[in-house]
Amino acid sequence: MNTHARSKQRRETLRRKKHYQRVRFFELRKKALKGNSAALGSLKEYELMMQRRLSFEFKCRAGVAGSVRILNQRQRRKRARQTGKWG
């Protein structure tokens, strides 16, 4: 499989995963509104997870692989600044 096809497939799987996440979220919300306490708990957990992920994504403004790279780059720059390579 060439790179283009692979990235296309990856996009598809991600899209599907996100879709199912949303479906699960709506199902949970429906159950929680009916008064299912277990669903309410998992809904809270889900919200926390999403908040964490969003804050991470906003910090990095890139995909997960890119985000780690950007964070590493920042740390490298910081270290270099201390040693006097950049700025």
Short mmCIF file of C-alpha atoms in Angstrom, two decimals:
data_model
loop_
_atom_site.label_atom_id
_atom_site.label_comp_id
_atom_site.label_asym_id
_atom_site.label_seq_id
_atom_site.Cartn_x
_atom_site.Cartn_y
_atom_site.Cartn_z
CA MET A 1 0.00 0.00 0.00
CA ASN A 2 1.47 3.34 -0.99
CA THR A 3 1.68 6.31 1.32
CA HIS A 4 -1.29 8.15 -0.14
CA ALA A 5 -3.56 5.14 0.18
CA ARG A 6 -2.35 4.56 3.71
CA SER A 7 -3.02 8.13 4.82
CA LYS A 8 -6.42 7.97 3.11
CA GLN A 9 -7.25 4.77 4.96
CA ARG A 10 -6.02 6.30 8.22
CA ARG A 11 -8.29 9.31 7.67
CA GLU A 12 -11.22 7.00 7.04
CA THR A 13 -10.61 4.96 10.18
CA LEU A 14 -10.22 8.12 12.24
CA ARG A 15 -13.46 9.48 10.81
CA ARG A 16 -15.24 6.24 11.64
CA LYS A 17 -13.77 6.20 15.14
CA LYS A 18 -14.91 9.77 15.78
CA HIS A 19 -18.35 8.94 14.42
CA TYR A 20 -18.72 5.97 16.75
CA GLN A 21 -17.47 8.06 19.65
CA ARG A 22 -20.20 10.60 18.93
CA VAL A 23 -22.83 7.87 18.61
CA ARG A 24 -21.74 6.39 21.93
CA PHE A 25 -21.81 9.82 23.48
CA PHE A 26 -25.40 10.42 22.33
CA GLU A 27 -26.49 6.99 23.54
CA LEU A 28 -24.91 7.66 26.93
CA ARG A 29 -26.57 11.06 27.14
CA LYS A 30 -29.95 9.55 26.35
CA LYS A 31 -29.52 6.93 29.07
CA ALA A 32 -28.23 9.51 31.56
CA LEU A 33 -31.22 11.76 30.91
CA LYS A 34 -33.49 8.81 31.68
CA GLY A 35 -31.70 8.52 35.02
CA ASN A 36 -29.15 5.77 34.49
CA SER A 37 -26.42 6.56 37.02
CA ALA A 38 -23.78 4.36 35.39
CA ALA A 39 -24.27 6.19 32.11
CA LEU A 40 -23.99 9.49 33.96
CA GLY A 41 -20.64 8.43 35.42
CA SER A 42 -19.23 7.36 32.07
CA LEU A 43 -20.56 10.57 30.53
CA LYS A 44 -18.60 12.59 33.09
CA GLU A 45 -15.48 10.53 32.39
CA TYR A 46 -15.96 11.04 28.66
CA GLU A 47 -16.32 14.81 29.10
CA LEU A 48 -13.15 14.95 31.17
CA MET A 49 -11.31 12.91 28.58
CA MET A 50 -12.49 15.19 25.78
CA GLN A 51 -11.51 18.31 27.71
CA ARG A 52 -8.05 16.92 28.29
CA ARG A 53 -7.67 15.99 24.64
CA LEU A 54 -8.98 19.34 23.43
CA SER A 55 -6.67 21.33 25.66
CA PHE A 56 -3.76 19.22 24.40
CA GLU A 57 -4.79 19.74 20.77
CA PHE A 58 -5.19 23.47 21.25
CA LYS A 59 -1.77 23.68 22.82
CA CYS A 60 -0.28 22.02 19.80
CA ARG A 61 -2.62 23.00 16.95
CA ALA A 62 -1.71 19.85 15.05
CA GLY A 63 -2.44 16.15 14.91
CA VAL A 64 -1.22 13.95 17.73
CA ALA A 65 2.02 12.94 16.01
CA GLY A 66 2.64 16.53 14.95
CA SER A 67 1.81 17.80 18.40
CA VAL A 68 4.47 15.70 20.06
CA ARG A 69 6.92 16.89 17.45
CA ILE A 70 6.02 20.53 18.08
CA LEU A 71 6.31 20.09 21.84
CA ASN A 72 9.70 18.45 21.39
CA GLN A 73 10.76 21.28 19.11
CA ARG A 74 9.76 23.82 21.75
CA GLN A 75 11.72 22.00 24.41
CA ARG A 76 14.72 21.79 22.10
CA ARG A 77 14.53 25.52 21.42
CA LYS A 78 14.25 26.25 25.11
CA ARG A 79 17.31 24.15 25.84
CA ALA A 80 19.18 25.74 22.96
CA ARG A 81 18.24 29.20 24.16
CA GLN A 82 19.72 28.38 27.52
CA THR A 83 22.94 27.19 25.91
CA GLY A 84 22.93 30.22 23.60
CA LYS A 85 22.41 28.59 20.20
CA TRP A 86 19.19 30.41 19.25
CA GLY A 87 18.65 33.87 20.65
#
